[in-house]
Amino acid sequence: MLDLCITNCKMNIGAEEVCLGIEDGKIFSIKKLPTAASETIDVQGMLVLPGLIDAHVHFRDPGLTVKEDFFTGSAAAAAGGYTTVLDMPNTIPPTNTPQAIMRKRSIALSKSLVDFGLHVGVVDPSHVRELAKYSPASFKIFMDLVDHDFLTEAFRKISDVDGNHLISIHAEDPQLVKQCTQKMKMEGSSPELYAMARPPLAETEAVKNAISLAKQFNQRIHFCHVSTPKSLKLIIQAKNNGLDVTGEITPHHLFLDSSYLKSYGNLAKTNPPLRDREHRLVVKNLPNIDIIGTDHAPHTIKEKNNDVWNAPPGVPGLETILPLMLTQLNKGKISLRDIKRLLCERPAKIFNIPKKGLIAEGMDADLVVVDLKKENIIDPDKFHSKAKYSPFKGFRVQGMPIMTLVRGNLVMENGEILKNQGKFVYQNTLSIENE
C-alpha cells in the first residue's frame, strides 16, 4: 500500500486522466487506475503540473525580516504553485562566508515550507574554492557593484574550481549607471526618470562583457532578469557560438513597461528598470528565453513611499506569475509546453536540482494542481508574502493554482497554507547542524 494516490489527474490539456502513486515523497507510479494507498486525493480532472521552481528569490532572512522571512516567503511560494526556490545572497549578513551560509541554511530548514537552495555571493574571489564546498546554487555577481578587474578575477577563480560551477549575473554596467543616475537626479524625482537612470545600454554593455569573460574562461553563466531585445540577441548569439549561456526574464519585465512607473510609482521600481515599448521583451520572445525567475524582492510600503532615488528596487512575484501565465495559455498566446519549460524543467536543469522539474516515476512528488477555469483579480492584500503591493494589482486572470504538494506533502489547498518542512536540495558532504 502506497502513502498517497492522486486520482483523476490530467497531465496535459485534453489528455486522458491518470493516477499518481506516491511513496516516500517520490512518484512511484503513473497509471490509469488508482493504486491502494493510505490516503487518496481526487483532483477531479484538474490539470497537474510539476511543482514550479524559482531560481531567483530574495527572502530577506536573516537581517531584513521586516520585509520577508523564510516562512512568509515560502508560504507565498506554495500559494503560487512553487515547490522549490533558490534564495539570493544579499541579506544581512550577506551569504558570502561559510558561517553565513550555515546560518541561513539552518534558518531555512527551520522555517521553509518548500524545498530550497542558496546562491552565494562573491566578495573575495580567493575564497571561492572554500565556498564551493557548501553546494551553492550559483555564485552571484552584481556587475553594477564591482569593477572589471574584480569581475575578471572572480571568473578566473570560479572557473578553476572543480565541479563546473555556475555564475549568476546581474548585468548592468556600473559606470553607465552612475553617469546616467547623476544626470537624471538633476531632472527631478519622478519615478519615470528611473527608467532612464539605468538605460538599456547599461545592460547590453554588461552582457557583452560577461559573455566575453565566459568565452575567455570557458565558464557557465546565467543572466538574471534580462530586460531588452538587444541583450537577448547577444545571449542567443553566444549560444550559437557554443557557449554555455542562459537567460531569465521576470514577470514584470515580461508583462509591464515603463509606463507603469507613472501609474504605480515606486511600487513598480526594480533593477533593471521597466523598459519602454521600444526596448522591452514580450511574450513572443519566450521561445528564446530559458526560464522565468520572479526576482521576488519584497520591501515595506514605508520604504517604497520614499522618493524614487531612495526607495528600494524590487517587487514581489511568487503569487502572481502562474495565474498570469495560465491566462496567456487560456488566450492561446503560449502553450502548456512553454509553461513547463520556463517554470519547471529548465530551472531544474540549469541549476542542477536533482529529482525535480518533471512528473515521472522516481522524481520528487512536487506537484501543483491548477484550475484553468477559475477567474480572479490580483489583490496584494491577500498575498501570503509580507509585501502587500504589486504593479499587477487589479489584473484579471483566468487559471489559478489550487493545490501544491512538496514531496507528496500537501502544503497549499485553495489558498490555505498547511504545515511542511522544506529540505535543502543539494547533496553536501559537510555535516550540517540541525539537518
Coordinates of C-alpha atoms in Angstrom, one line a residue:
M1 CA 0.0 0.0 0.0
L2 CA 1.4 3.4 -1.1
D3 CA 1.5 6.6 1.0
L4 CA -0.7 8.6 -1.4
C5 CA -2.7 8.2 -4.6
I6 CA -3.8 11.2 -6.5
T7 CA -6.6 10.2 -8.8
N8 CA -8.2 11.8 -12.0
C9 CA -5.2 13.9 -12.9
K10 CA -4.8 15.4 -16.4
M11 CA -1.1 15.7 -17.3
N12 CA -1.9 17.6 -20.5
I13 CA -4.9 19.5 -21.8
G14 CA -7.3 17.1 -23.4
A15 CA -5.3 14.0 -22.2
E16 CA -6.8 11.0 -20.5
E17 CA -6.9 11.1 -16.8
V18 CA -4.3 9.1 -14.8
C19 CA -3.5 8.3 -11.2
L20 CA -0.2 9.2 -9.5
G21 CA 1.0 6.8 -6.8
I22 CA 3.4 8.4 -4.3
E23 CA 5.7 6.6 -1.9
D24 CA 8.4 8.1 0.4
G25 CA 8.0 11.5 -1.3
K26 CA 8.6 10.1 -4.8
I27 CA 6.4 9.4 -7.7
F28 CA 6.1 5.6 -7.6
S29 CA 3.7 5.0 -10.5
I30 CA 1.7 6.7 -13.2
K31 CA -1.3 4.5 -14.1
K32 CA -4.8 4.7 -15.5
L33 CA -6.3 3.0 -12.4
P34 CA -5.8 4.0 -8.8
T35 CA -3.4 2.1 -6.5
A36 CA -4.2 1.2 -3.0
A37 CA -2.9 3.9 -0.7
S38 CA -3.1 5.2 2.9
E39 CA -4.6 8.4 1.5
T40 CA -6.3 9.4 -1.7
I41 CA -6.8 12.8 -3.2
D42 CA -9.2 13.1 -6.1
V43 CA -8.4 16.2 -8.2
Q44 CA -11.5 15.6 -10.4
G45 CA -9.9 16.0 -13.8
M46 CA -7.8 19.1 -13.0
L47 CA -4.5 19.8 -14.7
V48 CA -1.5 18.7 -12.7
L49 CA 1.9 20.3 -13.4
P50 CA 5.4 19.7 -12.0
G51 CA 6.0 21.9 -8.9
L52 CA 7.3 25.2 -10.1
I53 CA 11.0 26.2 -9.4
D54 CA 12.0 29.8 -8.9
A55 CA 15.7 30.3 -9.3
H56 CA 15.6 33.9 -8.1
V57 CA 14.0 34.9 -4.8
H58 CA 15.0 37.3 -2.0
F59 CA 13.5 36.0 1.2
R60 CA 15.4 38.6 3.3
D61 CA 16.3 36.2 6.0
P62 CA 18.4 36.9 8.1
G63 CA 18.7 40.6 8.9
L64 CA 15.8 42.1 6.9
T65 CA 12.9 40.0 8.1
V66 CA 10.6 43.0 8.4
K67 CA 10.4 42.7 4.6
E68 CA 10.1 38.9 4.4
D69 CA 11.4 35.8 6.0
F70 CA 11.7 32.1 5.0
F71 CA 8.3 31.2 6.4
T72 CA 6.3 34.0 4.8
G73 CA 8.3 33.8 1.6
S74 CA 7.9 30.1 1.3
A75 CA 4.2 30.4 2.1
A76 CA 3.9 32.8 -0.8
A77 CA 5.8 30.3 -2.9
A78 CA 3.4 27.5 -2.0
A79 CA 0.4 29.7 -2.7
G80 CA 1.8 30.4 -6.2
G81 CA 2.5 26.8 -7.0
Y82 CA 6.2 26.8 -6.3
T83 CA 7.8 23.8 -4.6
T84 CA 11.5 24.8 -4.8
V85 CA 13.2 28.2 -4.5
L86 CA 16.8 29.4 -4.8
D87 CA 17.5 32.3 -2.4
M88 CA 19.8 35.2 -3.3
P89 CA 22.7 36.2 -1.1
N90 CA 22.1 40.0 -0.4
T91 CA 20.9 39.6 3.2
I92 CA 22.4 40.8 6.5
P93 CA 25.0 39.4 6.8
P94 CA 25.4 38.6 3.1
T95 CA 25.6 34.9 2.2
N96 CA 29.3 35.0 1.2
T97 CA 31.1 33.2 4.0
P98 CA 30.8 29.6 5.4
Q99 CA 29.4 30.9 8.6
A100 CA 26.7 33.0 6.8
I101 CA 25.8 30.0 4.5
M102 CA 25.4 27.7 7.5
R103 CA 23.3 30.2 9.4
K104 CA 21.0 30.9 6.5
R105 CA 20.6 27.2 5.8
S106 CA 19.8 26.5 9.4
I107 CA 17.1 29.3 9.4
A108 CA 15.6 27.9 6.2
L109 CA 15.5 24.4 7.5
S110 CA 13.5 25.6 10.5
K111 CA 11.1 27.9 8.6
S112 CA 10.7 27.0 5.0
L113 CA 7.6 25.2 3.8
V114 CA 9.1 24.4 0.4
D115 CA 12.5 23.0 -0.7
F116 CA 15.3 25.4 -1.2
G117 CA 18.9 26.1 -2.4
L118 CA 21.1 29.1 -1.7
H119 CA 23.1 31.3 -4.1
V120 CA 26.4 32.5 -2.7
G121 CA 27.9 36.0 -3.1
V122 CA 31.4 36.7 -4.1
V123 CA 33.2 39.4 -2.0
D124 CA 36.7 38.0 -2.2
P125 CA 37.5 35.7 -5.2
S126 CA 40.2 34.0 -3.3
H127 CA 37.5 32.4 -1.0
V128 CA 35.6 30.8 -3.9
R129 CA 37.1 27.4 -3.5
E130 CA 36.1 27.2 0.1
L131 CA 32.6 28.4 -0.6
A132 CA 32.1 25.8 -3.3
K133 CA 32.2 23.1 -0.7
Y134 CA 28.8 24.3 0.6
S135 CA 26.9 23.4 -2.6
P136 CA 25.8 26.9 -3.8
A137 CA 23.1 27.1 -6.4
S138 CA 25.4 29.5 -8.1
F139 CA 28.0 32.2 -7.4
K140 CA 26.0 35.5 -7.7
I141 CA 27.8 38.6 -9.1
F142 CA 26.2 42.1 -9.2
M143 CA 28.1 43.7 -12.0
D144 CA 26.8 47.1 -11.2
L145 CA 28.7 46.9 -7.9
V146 CA 32.1 45.7 -9.0
D147 CA 34.9 46.8 -11.4
H148 CA 36.3 44.9 -14.3
D149 CA 39.4 43.7 -12.5
F150 CA 37.3 42.1 -9.7
L151 CA 35.0 40.6 -12.3
T152 CA 37.9 39.1 -14.3
E153 CA 39.4 37.6 -11.1
A154 CA 36.1 36.2 -10.0
F155 CA 35.6 34.4 -13.3
R156 CA 39.2 33.1 -13.1
K157 CA 38.8 31.7 -9.6
I158 CA 35.4 30.2 -10.2
S159 CA 36.4 28.5 -13.4
D160 CA 39.4 26.9 -11.6
V161 CA 37.1 25.2 -9.1
D162 CA 36.2 21.6 -9.8
G163 CA 32.5 20.9 -10.4
N164 CA 31.7 23.3 -13.3
H165 CA 30.0 25.9 -11.0
L166 CA 27.6 28.4 -12.4
I167 CA 27.8 32.2 -12.2
S168 CA 24.5 34.1 -12.0
I169 CA 24.9 37.7 -13.2
H170 CA 23.1 40.9 -12.5
A171 CA 24.2 42.6 -15.7
E172 CA 24.4 46.4 -15.6
D173 CA 27.5 48.5 -16.3
P174 CA 28.5 50.4 -13.1
Q175 CA 29.9 53.4 -14.9
L176 CA 26.9 53.9 -17.2
V177 CA 24.6 53.5 -14.3
K178 CA 26.5 56.1 -12.2
Q179 CA 26.7 58.6 -15.0
C180 CA 23.0 58.3 -16.1
T181 CA 21.7 58.3 -12.5
Q182 CA 23.6 61.5 -11.7
K183 CA 22.1 63.1 -14.8
M184 CA 18.6 62.0 -14.1
K185 CA 18.8 63.2 -10.5
M186 CA 19.3 66.7 -11.8
E187 CA 16.0 66.3 -13.7
G188 CA 13.9 65.7 -10.6
S189 CA 12.5 62.8 -8.6
S190 CA 9.5 61.4 -10.6
P191 CA 9.5 57.6 -10.8
E192 CA 9.5 57.8 -14.6
L193 CA 13.1 59.1 -14.5
Y194 CA 14.3 55.9 -13.0
A195 CA 13.8 54.1 -16.3
M196 CA 16.4 56.4 -17.9
A197 CA 18.8 56.3 -14.9
R198 CA 19.7 52.7 -15.7
P199 CA 19.3 52.6 -19.5
P200 CA 19.2 49.6 -21.9
L201 CA 22.8 50.3 -22.9
A202 CA 24.0 49.7 -19.3
E203 CA 22.6 46.2 -19.6
T204 CA 23.8 45.3 -23.1
E205 CA 27.3 46.5 -22.3
A206 CA 27.4 44.4 -19.2
V207 CA 26.1 41.4 -21.1
K208 CA 28.8 41.8 -23.8
N209 CA 31.5 42.0 -21.1
A210 CA 30.2 38.9 -19.2
I211 CA 29.9 36.9 -22.4
S212 CA 33.5 37.8 -23.3
L213 CA 34.7 36.6 -19.9
A214 CA 32.7 33.4 -20.2
K215 CA 34.4 32.7 -23.5
Q216 CA 37.8 33.5 -22.1
F217 CA 37.5 31.2 -19.1
N218 CA 35.1 28.6 -20.6
Q219 CA 32.7 29.4 -17.8
R220 CA 28.9 28.7 -17.4
I221 CA 26.9 31.8 -16.9
H222 CA 23.3 32.7 -16.3
F223 CA 21.9 36.2 -16.8
C224 CA 19.2 37.2 -14.3
H225 CA 16.3 39.4 -15.3
V226 CA 17.1 40.0 -18.9
S227 CA 15.1 43.1 -20.0
T228 CA 16.0 44.2 -23.5
P229 CA 15.8 42.6 -27.0
K230 CA 19.5 43.5 -27.7
S231 CA 20.6 41.6 -24.5
L232 CA 18.6 38.6 -25.6
K233 CA 20.1 38.8 -29.1
L234 CA 23.6 38.7 -27.6
I235 CA 22.7 35.7 -25.4
I236 CA 21.3 33.9 -28.5
Q237 CA 24.5 34.6 -30.4
A238 CA 26.6 33.3 -27.6
K239 CA 24.7 30.1 -27.5
N240 CA 25.0 29.7 -31.3
N241 CA 28.8 30.1 -30.8
G242 CA 28.8 27.2 -28.4
L243 CA 29.0 29.0 -25.1
D244 CA 27.0 27.7 -22.1
V245 CA 25.0 30.8 -21.5
T246 CA 21.4 31.0 -20.3
G247 CA 19.0 33.8 -19.5
E248 CA 15.9 34.5 -17.4
I249 CA 13.1 37.0 -17.6
T250 CA 10.9 38.3 -14.7
P251 CA 7.1 38.6 -14.7
H252 CA 7.3 42.4 -14.5
H253 CA 9.7 42.7 -17.5
L254 CA 7.6 40.3 -19.5
F255 CA 4.2 41.9 -18.9
L256 CA 4.8 45.5 -17.9
D257 CA 6.6 48.5 -19.5
S258 CA 7.9 51.8 -18.1
S259 CA 4.5 53.5 -18.3
Y260 CA 3.7 51.6 -15.1
L261 CA 6.2 53.8 -13.2
K262 CA 3.8 56.7 -13.9
S263 CA 0.7 54.8 -12.6
Y264 CA 2.3 52.7 -9.9
G265 CA 5.3 54.8 -8.9
N266 CA 7.9 53.2 -6.7
L267 CA 5.8 50.1 -6.4
A268 CA 7.0 49.3 -9.9
K269 CA 10.6 50.3 -9.3
T270 CA 13.0 47.5 -9.9
N271 CA 16.6 46.8 -11.2
P272 CA 16.9 46.7 -14.1
P273 CA 14.0 49.1 -14.5
L274 CA 10.9 48.5 -16.6
R275 CA 11.6 49.3 -20.3
D276 CA 9.7 51.4 -22.7
R277 CA 7.8 49.7 -25.5
E278 CA 10.7 50.0 -28.0
H279 CA 13.2 48.4 -25.7
R280 CA 11.2 45.7 -23.8
L281 CA 10.7 42.0 -24.2
V282 CA 7.2 40.5 -24.7
V283 CA 5.5 37.1 -24.8
K284 CA 6.6 36.4 -28.3
N285 CA 10.2 36.4 -27.1
L286 CA 9.6 33.5 -24.7
P287 CA 10.9 30.7 -27.1
N288 CA 14.4 32.3 -26.9
I289 CA 14.3 32.7 -23.1
D290 CA 15.4 29.8 -20.8
I291 CA 13.4 30.4 -17.6
I292 CA 11.2 32.8 -15.7
G293 CA 12.6 33.9 -12.4
T294 CA 10.3 36.1 -10.3
D295 CA 13.0 38.1 -8.7
H296 CA 10.6 38.1 -5.7
A297 CA 12.1 41.1 -3.9
P298 CA 9.7 42.4 -1.1
H299 CA 10.0 45.7 0.7
T300 CA 7.9 47.6 3.2
I301 CA 5.3 50.1 2.0
K302 CA 7.1 52.7 4.2
E303 CA 10.3 52.2 2.2
K304 CA 8.5 52.3 -1.1
N305 CA 6.9 55.6 -0.1
N306 CA 10.3 57.4 -0.1
D307 CA 11.3 59.5 -3.2
V308 CA 12.4 57.5 -6.2
W309 CA 16.1 57.9 -5.6
N310 CA 15.8 56.5 -2.0
A311 CA 13.0 53.9 -2.4
P312 CA 14.4 50.4 -2.7
P313 CA 14.0 48.5 -6.0
G314 CA 12.0 45.3 -6.2
V315 CA 8.5 43.8 -6.4
P316 CA 7.0 40.5 -5.1
G317 CA 6.2 38.0 -7.8
L318 CA 5.7 34.5 -6.4
E319 CA 1.9 34.7 -6.1
T320 CA 1.2 36.3 -9.5
I321 CA 3.3 34.6 -12.2
L322 CA 1.4 31.3 -12.6
P323 CA -2.0 33.0 -12.9
L324 CA -0.6 35.4 -15.4
M325 CA 0.9 32.6 -17.4
L326 CA -2.2 30.5 -17.3
T327 CA -4.2 33.5 -18.5
Q328 CA -1.8 33.6 -21.5
L329 CA -2.4 29.9 -22.0
N330 CA -6.2 30.4 -22.0
K331 CA -5.8 33.1 -24.6
G332 CA -3.8 30.8 -26.8
K333 CA -0.7 33.0 -26.7
I334 CA 1.5 30.4 -25.1
S335 CA 1.5 26.6 -24.8
L336 CA 1.4 24.3 -21.8
R337 CA 4.8 23.1 -23.1
D338 CA 6.1 26.7 -22.6
I339 CA 4.9 26.9 -19.0
K340 CA 6.6 23.6 -18.1
R341 CA 9.8 24.5 -19.8
L342 CA 10.1 28.0 -18.3
L343 CA 8.9 27.3 -14.8
C344 CA 9.8 23.7 -14.2
E345 CA 12.1 21.8 -16.5
R346 CA 14.8 24.3 -17.5
P347 CA 15.3 25.8 -13.9
A348 CA 15.9 22.3 -12.7
K349 CA 18.4 21.5 -15.4
I350 CA 20.3 24.9 -15.4
F351 CA 20.8 24.8 -11.6
N352 CA 21.4 21.1 -11.4
I353 CA 18.5 20.4 -9.0
P354 CA 18.1 16.7 -8.7
K355 CA 14.8 14.8 -9.0
K356 CA 12.7 17.9 -9.7
G357 CA 11.1 19.6 -12.7
L358 CA 9.3 16.7 -14.2
I359 CA 6.4 14.4 -13.4
A360 CA 7.9 10.9 -13.9
E361 CA 8.5 7.8 -11.9
G362 CA 11.4 8.2 -9.5
M363 CA 11.1 12.0 -9.4
D364 CA 10.2 14.0 -6.3
A365 CA 6.4 14.2 -5.9
D366 CA 6.4 18.0 -6.3
L367 CA 3.1 18.9 -7.9
V368 CA 0.8 21.8 -8.5
V369 CA -2.9 21.3 -9.4
V370 CA -4.4 24.1 -11.4
D371 CA -8.0 25.1 -12.3
L372 CA -7.8 26.6 -15.8
K373 CA -11.4 28.0 -15.5
K374 CA -11.0 29.8 -12.2
E375 CA -11.0 33.5 -12.5
N376 CA -9.6 36.0 -10.1
I377 CA -8.5 39.6 -9.7
I378 CA -5.0 40.1 -8.3
D379 CA -5.3 41.6 -4.8
P380 CA -2.0 42.1 -3.0
D381 CA -3.9 42.5 0.3
K382 CA -4.4 38.7 0.1
F383 CA -0.8 37.8 -0.5
H384 CA 0.9 35.4 1.9
S385 CA 4.1 37.5 1.4
K386 CA 4.7 40.3 3.8
A387 CA 4.8 42.6 0.8
K388 CA 1.2 43.7 0.2
Y389 CA 1.8 45.5 -3.0
S390 CA 2.1 44.7 -6.7
P391 CA 2.2 46.5 -10.0
F392 CA -0.2 43.7 -11.1
K393 CA -2.9 44.9 -8.7
G394 CA -6.2 44.7 -10.4
F395 CA -5.2 42.4 -13.2
R396 CA -7.9 40.0 -14.2
V397 CA -6.6 36.4 -14.5
Q398 CA -8.1 33.1 -15.6
G399 CA -6.3 30.0 -14.2
M400 CA -5.2 29.5 -10.6
P401 CA -3.2 27.1 -8.6
I402 CA -5.5 25.3 -6.1
M403 CA -3.2 22.7 -4.6
T404 CA 0.6 22.4 -4.0
L405 CA 2.4 19.3 -2.9
V406 CA 6.1 19.2 -1.9
R407 CA 7.4 15.6 -2.0
G408 CA 3.9 14.3 -1.6
N409 CA 3.0 16.6 1.3
L410 CA 0.0 18.9 0.8
V411 CA 1.3 22.4 1.5
M412 CA -1.4 24.6 -0.1
E413 CA -5.1 23.9 -0.7
N414 CA -7.4 26.5 -2.1
G415 CA -5.2 29.3 -0.8
E416 CA -4.8 27.9 2.7
I417 CA -1.2 27.2 3.8
L418 CA -0.5 23.9 5.6
K419 CA 2.5 22.7 7.6
N420 CA 5.6 21.2 5.9
Q421 CA 9.3 21.1 6.4
G422 CA 11.4 22.2 3.4
K423 CA 14.7 20.5 2.5
F424 CA 18.0 21.7 1.1
V425 CA 18.0 20.4 -2.5
Y426 CA 21.7 19.9 -3.0
Q427 CA 23.8 17.0 -1.7
N428 CA 26.5 18.2 0.6
T429 CA 29.3 16.1 2.2
L430 CA 29.8 18.6 5.1
S431 CA 27.9 17.8 8.3
I432 CA 25.1 20.3 8.7
E433 CA 23.8 21.2 12.1
N434 CA 20.0 20.6 12.5
E435 CA 19.7 18.9 9.1

